[in-house]
Short mmCIF file of C-alpha atoms and ligand atoms in Angstrom, two decimals:
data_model
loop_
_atom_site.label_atom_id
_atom_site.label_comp_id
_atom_site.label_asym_id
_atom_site.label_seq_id
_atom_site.Cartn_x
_atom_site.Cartn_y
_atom_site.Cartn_z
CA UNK A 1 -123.63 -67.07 -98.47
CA UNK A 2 -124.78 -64.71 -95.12
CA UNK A 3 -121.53 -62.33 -94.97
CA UNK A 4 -121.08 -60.02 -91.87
CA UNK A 5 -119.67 -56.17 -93.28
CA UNK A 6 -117.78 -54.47 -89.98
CA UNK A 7 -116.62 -50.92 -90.47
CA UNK A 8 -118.94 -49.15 -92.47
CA UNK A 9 -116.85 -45.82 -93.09
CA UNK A 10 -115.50 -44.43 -96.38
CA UNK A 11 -114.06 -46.94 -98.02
CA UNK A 12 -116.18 -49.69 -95.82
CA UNK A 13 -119.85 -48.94 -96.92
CA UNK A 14 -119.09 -48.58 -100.75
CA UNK A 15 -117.38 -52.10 -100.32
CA UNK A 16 -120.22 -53.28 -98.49
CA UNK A 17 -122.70 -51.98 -101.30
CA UNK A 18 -120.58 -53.45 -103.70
CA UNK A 19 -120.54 -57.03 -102.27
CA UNK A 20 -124.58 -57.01 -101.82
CA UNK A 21 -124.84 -55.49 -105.66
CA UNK A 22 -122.68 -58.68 -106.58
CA UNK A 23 -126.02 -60.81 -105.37
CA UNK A 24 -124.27 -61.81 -101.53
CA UNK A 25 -126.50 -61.66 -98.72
CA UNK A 26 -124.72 -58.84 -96.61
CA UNK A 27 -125.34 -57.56 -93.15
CA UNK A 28 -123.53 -54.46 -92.21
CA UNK A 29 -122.57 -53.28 -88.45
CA UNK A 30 -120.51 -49.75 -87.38
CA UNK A 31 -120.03 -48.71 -83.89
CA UNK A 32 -121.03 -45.11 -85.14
CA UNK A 33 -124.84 -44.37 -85.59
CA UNK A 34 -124.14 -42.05 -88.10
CA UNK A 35 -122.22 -44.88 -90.18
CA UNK A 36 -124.72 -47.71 -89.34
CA UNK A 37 -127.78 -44.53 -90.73
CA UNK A 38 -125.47 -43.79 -93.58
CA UNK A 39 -125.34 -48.03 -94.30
CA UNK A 40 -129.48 -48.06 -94.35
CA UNK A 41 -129.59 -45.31 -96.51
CA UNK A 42 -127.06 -46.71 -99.05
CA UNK A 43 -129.94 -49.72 -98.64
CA UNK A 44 -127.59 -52.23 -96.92
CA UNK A 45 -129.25 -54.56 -93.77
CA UNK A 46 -127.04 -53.12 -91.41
CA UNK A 47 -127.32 -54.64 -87.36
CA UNK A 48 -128.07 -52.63 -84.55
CA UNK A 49 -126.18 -55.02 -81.91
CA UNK A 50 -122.75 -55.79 -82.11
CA UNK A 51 -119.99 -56.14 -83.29
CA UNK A 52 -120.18 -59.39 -82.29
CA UNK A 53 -123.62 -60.76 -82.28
CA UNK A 54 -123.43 -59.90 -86.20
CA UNK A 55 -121.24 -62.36 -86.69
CA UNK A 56 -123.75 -64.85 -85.58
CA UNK A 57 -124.90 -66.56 -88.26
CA UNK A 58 -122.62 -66.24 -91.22
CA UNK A 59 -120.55 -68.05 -93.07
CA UNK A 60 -117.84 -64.41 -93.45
CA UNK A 61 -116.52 -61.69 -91.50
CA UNK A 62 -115.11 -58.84 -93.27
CA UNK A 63 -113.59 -56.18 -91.08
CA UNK A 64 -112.53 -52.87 -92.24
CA UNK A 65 -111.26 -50.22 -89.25
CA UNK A 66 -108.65 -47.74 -89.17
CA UNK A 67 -106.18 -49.81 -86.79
CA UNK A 68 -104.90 -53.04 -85.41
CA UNK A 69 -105.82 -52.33 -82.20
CA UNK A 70 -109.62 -52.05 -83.28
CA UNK A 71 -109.36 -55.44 -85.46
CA UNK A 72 -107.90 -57.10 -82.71
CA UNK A 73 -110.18 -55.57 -80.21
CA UNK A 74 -113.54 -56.93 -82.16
CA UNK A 75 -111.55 -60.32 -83.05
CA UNK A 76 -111.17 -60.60 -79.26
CA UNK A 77 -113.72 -58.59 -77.55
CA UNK A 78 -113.03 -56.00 -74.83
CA UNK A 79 -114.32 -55.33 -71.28
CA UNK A 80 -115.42 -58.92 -70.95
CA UNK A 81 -117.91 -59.29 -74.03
CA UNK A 82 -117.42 -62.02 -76.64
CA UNK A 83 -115.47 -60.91 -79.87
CA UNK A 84 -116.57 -62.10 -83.42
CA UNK A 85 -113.76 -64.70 -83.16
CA UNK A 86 -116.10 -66.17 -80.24
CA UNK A 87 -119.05 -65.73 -81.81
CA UNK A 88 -118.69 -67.03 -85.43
CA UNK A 89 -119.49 -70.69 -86.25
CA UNK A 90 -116.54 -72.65 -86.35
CA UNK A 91 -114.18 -72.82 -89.99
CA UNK A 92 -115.61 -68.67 -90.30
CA UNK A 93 -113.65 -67.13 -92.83
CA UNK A 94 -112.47 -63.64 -91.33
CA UNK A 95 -111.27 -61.49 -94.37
CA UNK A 96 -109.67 -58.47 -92.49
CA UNK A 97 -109.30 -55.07 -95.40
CA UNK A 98 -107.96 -52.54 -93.14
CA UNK A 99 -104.33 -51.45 -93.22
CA UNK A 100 -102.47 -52.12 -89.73
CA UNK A 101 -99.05 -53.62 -88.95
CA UNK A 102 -97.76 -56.91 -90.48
CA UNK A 103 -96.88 -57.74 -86.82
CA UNK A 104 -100.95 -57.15 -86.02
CA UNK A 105 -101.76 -59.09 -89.14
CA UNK A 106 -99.92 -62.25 -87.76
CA UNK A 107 -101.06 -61.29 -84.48
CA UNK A 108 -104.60 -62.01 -85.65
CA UNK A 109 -104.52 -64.80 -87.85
CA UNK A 110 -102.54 -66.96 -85.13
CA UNK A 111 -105.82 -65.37 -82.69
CA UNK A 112 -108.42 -66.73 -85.74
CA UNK A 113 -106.34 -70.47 -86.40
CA UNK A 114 -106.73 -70.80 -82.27
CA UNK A 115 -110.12 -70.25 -82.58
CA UNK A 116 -110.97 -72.51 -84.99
CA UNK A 117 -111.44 -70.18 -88.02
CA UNK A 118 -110.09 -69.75 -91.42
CA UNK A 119 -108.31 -65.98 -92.09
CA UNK A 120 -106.53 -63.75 -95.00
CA UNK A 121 -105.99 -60.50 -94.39
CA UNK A 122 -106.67 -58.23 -97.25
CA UNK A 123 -105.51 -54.48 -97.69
CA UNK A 124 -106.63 -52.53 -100.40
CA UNK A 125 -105.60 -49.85 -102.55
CA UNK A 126 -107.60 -47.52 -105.37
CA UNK A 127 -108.86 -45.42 -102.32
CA UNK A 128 -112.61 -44.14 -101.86
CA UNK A 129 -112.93 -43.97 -105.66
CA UNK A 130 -111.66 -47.55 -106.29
CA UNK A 131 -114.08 -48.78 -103.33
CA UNK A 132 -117.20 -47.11 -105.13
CA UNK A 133 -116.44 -48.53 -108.74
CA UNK A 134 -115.43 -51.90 -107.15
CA UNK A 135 -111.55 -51.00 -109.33
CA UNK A 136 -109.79 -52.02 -106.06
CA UNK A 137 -106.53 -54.04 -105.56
CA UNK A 138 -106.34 -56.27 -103.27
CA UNK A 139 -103.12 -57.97 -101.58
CA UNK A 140 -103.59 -61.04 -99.65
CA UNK A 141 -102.00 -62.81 -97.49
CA UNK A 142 -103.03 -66.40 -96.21
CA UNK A 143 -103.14 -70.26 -97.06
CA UNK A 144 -104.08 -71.52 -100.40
CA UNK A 145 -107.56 -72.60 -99.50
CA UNK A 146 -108.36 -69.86 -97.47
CA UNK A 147 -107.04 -67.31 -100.66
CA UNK A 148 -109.10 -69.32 -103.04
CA UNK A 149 -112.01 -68.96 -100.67
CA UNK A 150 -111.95 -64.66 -100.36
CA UNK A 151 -110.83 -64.32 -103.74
CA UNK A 152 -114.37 -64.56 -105.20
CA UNK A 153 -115.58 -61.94 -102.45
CA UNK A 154 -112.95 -59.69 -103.27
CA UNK A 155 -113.54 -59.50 -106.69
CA UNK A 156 -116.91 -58.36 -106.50
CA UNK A 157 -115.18 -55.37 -104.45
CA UNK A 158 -111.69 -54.90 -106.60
CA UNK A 159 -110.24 -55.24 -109.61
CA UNK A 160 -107.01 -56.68 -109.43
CA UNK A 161 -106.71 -59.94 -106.22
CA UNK A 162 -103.11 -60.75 -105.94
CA UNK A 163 -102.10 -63.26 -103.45
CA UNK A 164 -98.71 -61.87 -101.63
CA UNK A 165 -98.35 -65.38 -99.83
CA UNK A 166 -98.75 -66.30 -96.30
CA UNK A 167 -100.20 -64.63 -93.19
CA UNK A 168 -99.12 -60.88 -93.05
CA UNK A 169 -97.98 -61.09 -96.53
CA UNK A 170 -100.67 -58.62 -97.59
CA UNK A 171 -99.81 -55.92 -95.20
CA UNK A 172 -96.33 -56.23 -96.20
CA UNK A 173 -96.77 -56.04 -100.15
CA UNK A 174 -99.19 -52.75 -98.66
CA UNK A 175 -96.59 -51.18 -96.66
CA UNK A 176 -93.51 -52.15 -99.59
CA UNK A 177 -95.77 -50.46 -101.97
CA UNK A 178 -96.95 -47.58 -99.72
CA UNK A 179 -93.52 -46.62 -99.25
CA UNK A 180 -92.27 -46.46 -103.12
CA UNK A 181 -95.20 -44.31 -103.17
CA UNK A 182 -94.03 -42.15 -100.58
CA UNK A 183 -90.72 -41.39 -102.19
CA UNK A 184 -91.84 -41.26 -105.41
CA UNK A 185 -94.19 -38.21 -104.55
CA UNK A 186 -91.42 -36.47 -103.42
CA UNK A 187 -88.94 -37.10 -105.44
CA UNK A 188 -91.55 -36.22 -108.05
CA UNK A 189 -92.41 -32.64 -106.31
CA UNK A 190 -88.56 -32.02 -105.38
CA UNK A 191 -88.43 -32.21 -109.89
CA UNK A 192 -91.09 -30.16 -110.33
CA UNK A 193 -90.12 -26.95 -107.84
CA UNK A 194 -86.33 -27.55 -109.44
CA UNK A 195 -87.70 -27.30 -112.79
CA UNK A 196 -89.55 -24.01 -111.86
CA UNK A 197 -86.37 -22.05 -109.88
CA UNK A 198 -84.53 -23.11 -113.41
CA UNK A 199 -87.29 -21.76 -115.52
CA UNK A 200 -88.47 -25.16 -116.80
CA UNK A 201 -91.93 -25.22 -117.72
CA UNK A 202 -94.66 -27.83 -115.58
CA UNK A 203 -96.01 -28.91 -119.16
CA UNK A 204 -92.44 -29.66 -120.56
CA UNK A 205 -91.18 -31.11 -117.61
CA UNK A 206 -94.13 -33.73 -117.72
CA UNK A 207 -93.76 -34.09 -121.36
CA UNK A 208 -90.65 -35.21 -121.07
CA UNK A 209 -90.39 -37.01 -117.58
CA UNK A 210 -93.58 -39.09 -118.31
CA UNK A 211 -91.94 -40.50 -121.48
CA UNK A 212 -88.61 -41.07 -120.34
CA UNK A 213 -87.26 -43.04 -117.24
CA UNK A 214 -89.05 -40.16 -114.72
CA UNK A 215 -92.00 -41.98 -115.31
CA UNK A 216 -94.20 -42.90 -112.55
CA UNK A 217 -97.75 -42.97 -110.82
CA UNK A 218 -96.83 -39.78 -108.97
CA UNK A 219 -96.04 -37.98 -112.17
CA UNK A 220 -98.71 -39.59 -114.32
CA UNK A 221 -101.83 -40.02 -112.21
CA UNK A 222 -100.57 -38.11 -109.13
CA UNK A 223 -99.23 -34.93 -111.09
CA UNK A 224 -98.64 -32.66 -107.98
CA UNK A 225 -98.64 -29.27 -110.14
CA UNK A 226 -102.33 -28.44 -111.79
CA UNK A 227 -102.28 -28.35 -115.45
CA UNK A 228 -100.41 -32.00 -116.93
CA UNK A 229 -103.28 -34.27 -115.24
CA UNK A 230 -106.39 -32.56 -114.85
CA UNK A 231 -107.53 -35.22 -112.73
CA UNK A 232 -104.97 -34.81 -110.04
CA UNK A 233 -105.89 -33.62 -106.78
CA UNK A 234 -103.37 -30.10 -107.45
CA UNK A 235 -106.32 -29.39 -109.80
CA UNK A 236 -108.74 -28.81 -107.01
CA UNK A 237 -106.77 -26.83 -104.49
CA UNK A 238 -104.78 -30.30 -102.94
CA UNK A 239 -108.33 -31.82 -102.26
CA UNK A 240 -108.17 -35.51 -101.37
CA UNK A 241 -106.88 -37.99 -103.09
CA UNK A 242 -104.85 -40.27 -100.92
CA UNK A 243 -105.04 -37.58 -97.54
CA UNK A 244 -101.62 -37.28 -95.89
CA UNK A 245 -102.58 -37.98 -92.91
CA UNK A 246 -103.10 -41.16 -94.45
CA UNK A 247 -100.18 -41.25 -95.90
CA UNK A 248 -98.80 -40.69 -92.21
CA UNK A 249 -100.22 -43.63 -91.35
CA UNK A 250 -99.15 -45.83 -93.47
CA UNK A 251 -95.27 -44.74 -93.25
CA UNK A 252 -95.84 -45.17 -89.38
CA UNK A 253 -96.63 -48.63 -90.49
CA UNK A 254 -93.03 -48.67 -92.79
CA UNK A 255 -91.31 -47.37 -89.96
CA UNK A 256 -92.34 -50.27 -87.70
CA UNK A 257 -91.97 -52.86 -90.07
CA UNK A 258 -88.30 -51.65 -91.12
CA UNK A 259 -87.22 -50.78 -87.66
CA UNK A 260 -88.17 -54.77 -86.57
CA UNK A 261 -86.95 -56.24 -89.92
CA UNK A 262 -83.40 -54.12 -89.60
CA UNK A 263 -83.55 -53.25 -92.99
CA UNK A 264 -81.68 -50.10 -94.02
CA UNK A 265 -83.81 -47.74 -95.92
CA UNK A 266 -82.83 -44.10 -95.67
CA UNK A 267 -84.51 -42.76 -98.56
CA UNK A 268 -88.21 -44.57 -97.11
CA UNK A 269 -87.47 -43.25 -93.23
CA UNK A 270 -87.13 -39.57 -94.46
CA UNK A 271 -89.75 -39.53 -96.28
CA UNK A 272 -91.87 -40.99 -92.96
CA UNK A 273 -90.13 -37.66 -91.56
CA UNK A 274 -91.42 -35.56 -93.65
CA UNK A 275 -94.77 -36.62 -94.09
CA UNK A 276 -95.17 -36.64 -90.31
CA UNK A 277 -94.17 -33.08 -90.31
CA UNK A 278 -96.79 -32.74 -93.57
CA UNK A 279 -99.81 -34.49 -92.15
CA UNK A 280 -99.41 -32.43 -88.42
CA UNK A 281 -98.54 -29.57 -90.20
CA UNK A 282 -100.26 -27.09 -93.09
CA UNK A 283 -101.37 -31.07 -95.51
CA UNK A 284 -103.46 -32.20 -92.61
CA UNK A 285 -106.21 -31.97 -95.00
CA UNK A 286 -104.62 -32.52 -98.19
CA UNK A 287 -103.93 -34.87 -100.74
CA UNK A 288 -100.59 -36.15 -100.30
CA UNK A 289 -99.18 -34.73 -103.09
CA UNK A 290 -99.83 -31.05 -101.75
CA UNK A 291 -96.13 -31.70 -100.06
CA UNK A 292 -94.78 -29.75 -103.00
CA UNK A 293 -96.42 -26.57 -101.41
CA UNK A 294 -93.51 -27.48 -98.43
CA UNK A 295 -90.79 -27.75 -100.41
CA UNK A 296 -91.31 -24.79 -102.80
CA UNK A 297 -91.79 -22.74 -99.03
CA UNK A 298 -88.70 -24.46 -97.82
CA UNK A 299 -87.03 -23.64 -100.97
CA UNK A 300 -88.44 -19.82 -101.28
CA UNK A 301 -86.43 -19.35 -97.98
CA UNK A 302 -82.75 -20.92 -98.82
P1 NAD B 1 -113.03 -44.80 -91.64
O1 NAD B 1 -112.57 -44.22 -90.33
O2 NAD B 1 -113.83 -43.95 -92.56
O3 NAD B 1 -113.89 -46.14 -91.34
C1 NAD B 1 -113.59 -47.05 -90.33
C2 NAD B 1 -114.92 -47.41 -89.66
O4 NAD B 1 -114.72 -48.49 -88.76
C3 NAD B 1 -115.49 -46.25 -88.83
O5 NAD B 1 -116.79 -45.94 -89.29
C4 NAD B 1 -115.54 -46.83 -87.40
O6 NAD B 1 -116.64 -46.36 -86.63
C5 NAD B 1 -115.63 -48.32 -87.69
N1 NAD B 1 -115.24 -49.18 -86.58
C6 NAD B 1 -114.15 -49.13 -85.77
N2 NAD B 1 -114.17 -50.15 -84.89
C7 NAD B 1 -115.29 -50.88 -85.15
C8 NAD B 1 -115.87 -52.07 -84.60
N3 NAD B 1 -115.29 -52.72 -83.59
N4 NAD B 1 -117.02 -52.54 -85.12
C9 NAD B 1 -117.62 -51.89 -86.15
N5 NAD B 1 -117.13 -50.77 -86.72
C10 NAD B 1 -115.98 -50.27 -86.22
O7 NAD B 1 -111.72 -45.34 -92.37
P2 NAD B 1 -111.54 -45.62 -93.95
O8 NAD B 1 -111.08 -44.39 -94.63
O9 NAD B 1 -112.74 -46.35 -94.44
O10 NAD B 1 -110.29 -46.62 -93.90
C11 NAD B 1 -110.40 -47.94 -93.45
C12 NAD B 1 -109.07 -48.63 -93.62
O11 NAD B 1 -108.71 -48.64 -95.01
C13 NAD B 1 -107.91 -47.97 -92.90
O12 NAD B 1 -107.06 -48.95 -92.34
C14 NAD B 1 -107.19 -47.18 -94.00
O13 NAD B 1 -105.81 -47.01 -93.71
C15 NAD B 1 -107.42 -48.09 -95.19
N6 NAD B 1 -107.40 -47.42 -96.49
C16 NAD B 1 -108.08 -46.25 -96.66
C17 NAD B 1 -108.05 -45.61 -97.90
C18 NAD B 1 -108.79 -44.31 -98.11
O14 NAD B 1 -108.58 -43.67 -99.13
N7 NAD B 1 -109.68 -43.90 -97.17
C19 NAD B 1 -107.34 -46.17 -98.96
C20 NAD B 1 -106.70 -47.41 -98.78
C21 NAD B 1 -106.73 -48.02 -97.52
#
């Protein structure tokens, strides 16, 4: 099986790697030179034309950008050129791993039925580490057939393949998830500065919280105070991790997909506001969980 690779940036190229390790015949394709070098060196065939003349060819298309606009953009083509939806041999399956908007997700697997294609889109979570030891999880969202089809392919890249249901389905278990996560870290940081202005001790509070109903990944894996985890990114200095600027992102995506659901969800929207605040403020380059370094300087000053 001949499986086009687009988007060859961090979590992209280790995927890519991955998938050729598992024994698929992979050719890679970036709009960036330095990502397309960075793919040769990593020992991937990686295209000089494209994005759509890669698609040419193969029986796959895995896409993996930053936004919907850019998925949609190479699905479609721009300025006139063919996309890869144009390009591919009829019944393609387009597997599409980057996080954008449930609305985008639908968006482009109506695009992909029109054209004749097969489609699942695919988020992922487990982060740069999870993409280089293949550990990621996948949610997917598609048809039956077309779920049985990637599932293979995105084992050889993940860990866990769990399919959400129907198109978009992925991107909404993503966002869901994404936003738990969001107030979790918070809420976990918020316990932590409390626990210090009271004169609790970081070890004792995680003793405690991480064996009784506190638990949670942003206690456990995520501790946001070094010392507890030493694995966490408050270890090294708030060091990526998850960035927040990521984590921006991704509540930008929560934000869109409450606002045209109507759902009510307070908690999820303020912590959207303050991680917009975060990631444009002092945690533009920091893991999430560096938030708590707000909230004790927040605190410091009431
Ligand atoms: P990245 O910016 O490192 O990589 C995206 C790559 O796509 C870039 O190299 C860019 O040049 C390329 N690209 C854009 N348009 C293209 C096109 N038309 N053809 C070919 N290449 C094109 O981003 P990343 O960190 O790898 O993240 C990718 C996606 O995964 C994002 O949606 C992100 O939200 C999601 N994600 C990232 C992480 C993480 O920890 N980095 C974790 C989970 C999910």
């Amino acid at each position: 099986m001949r499986i086009a690779f687009l988007g060859l940036g961090h979590m992209g190229l280790p995927m890519a790697t991955n998938l050729a390790g598992a024994g698929h015949e992979v050719v890679g394709f970036d709009v960036a030179q330095p990502a397309r070098d960075a793919g040769r060196a990593a020992g991937l065939e990686v295209a000089e034309s494209g994005p759509a003349a890669v698609a040419t060819g193969v029986q796959v298309v895995i896409t993996m950008f930053q936004t919907g606009a850019q998925v949609l953009d190479a699905y479609r083509g721009i300025d006139g050129a063919p996309g890869l939806l144009e390009t591919a041999e009829p019944d393609t399956l387009f597997i599409d791993c980057s996080t954008i908007a449930v609305d985008d997700a639908r968006a482009v697997h109506a695009l992909a039925e029109q054209a004749g294609h097969r489609s699942v889109d695919a988020p992922v979570s487990g982060g740069v580490v999870g993409a280089e030891n293949a550990t990621l999880a996948f949610m997917v969202g598609g048809s039956d057939d077309d779920f049985a089809a990637a599932q293979p392919l995105l084992e050889a890249m993940g860990r866990r393949v769990v399919h959400c249901g129907g198109a978009g389905l992925g991107q909404a278990a993503k966002v869901c998830n994404n936003m738990i996560l969001a107030v979790s870290q918070i809420a976990v940081a918020e316990a932590f500065v409390l626990g210090e202005k009271l004169g609790l001790d970081h070890q004792a509070l995680f003793d405690v919280a991480s064996n009784a109903s506190g638990q949670c990944w942003a206690l456990t894996t995520n501790c946001p105070v070094p010392g507890p985890v030493p694995t966490s990114p408050a270890n090294r200095d708030y060091a990526p991790g998850f960035a927040g600027v990521l984590m921006d992102k991704d509540l930008g995506l929560a934000e869109h997909a409450v606002t045209s659901s109507g759902v009510s969800a307070r908690m999820g929207m303020l912590a959207r506001e303050l991680y917009r605040e975060f990631a444009s403020g002092p945690g533009a380059g920091q893991d999430f969980s560096g938030i708590i370094n707000t909230i004790r300087a927040e605190s410091a000053h009431a």
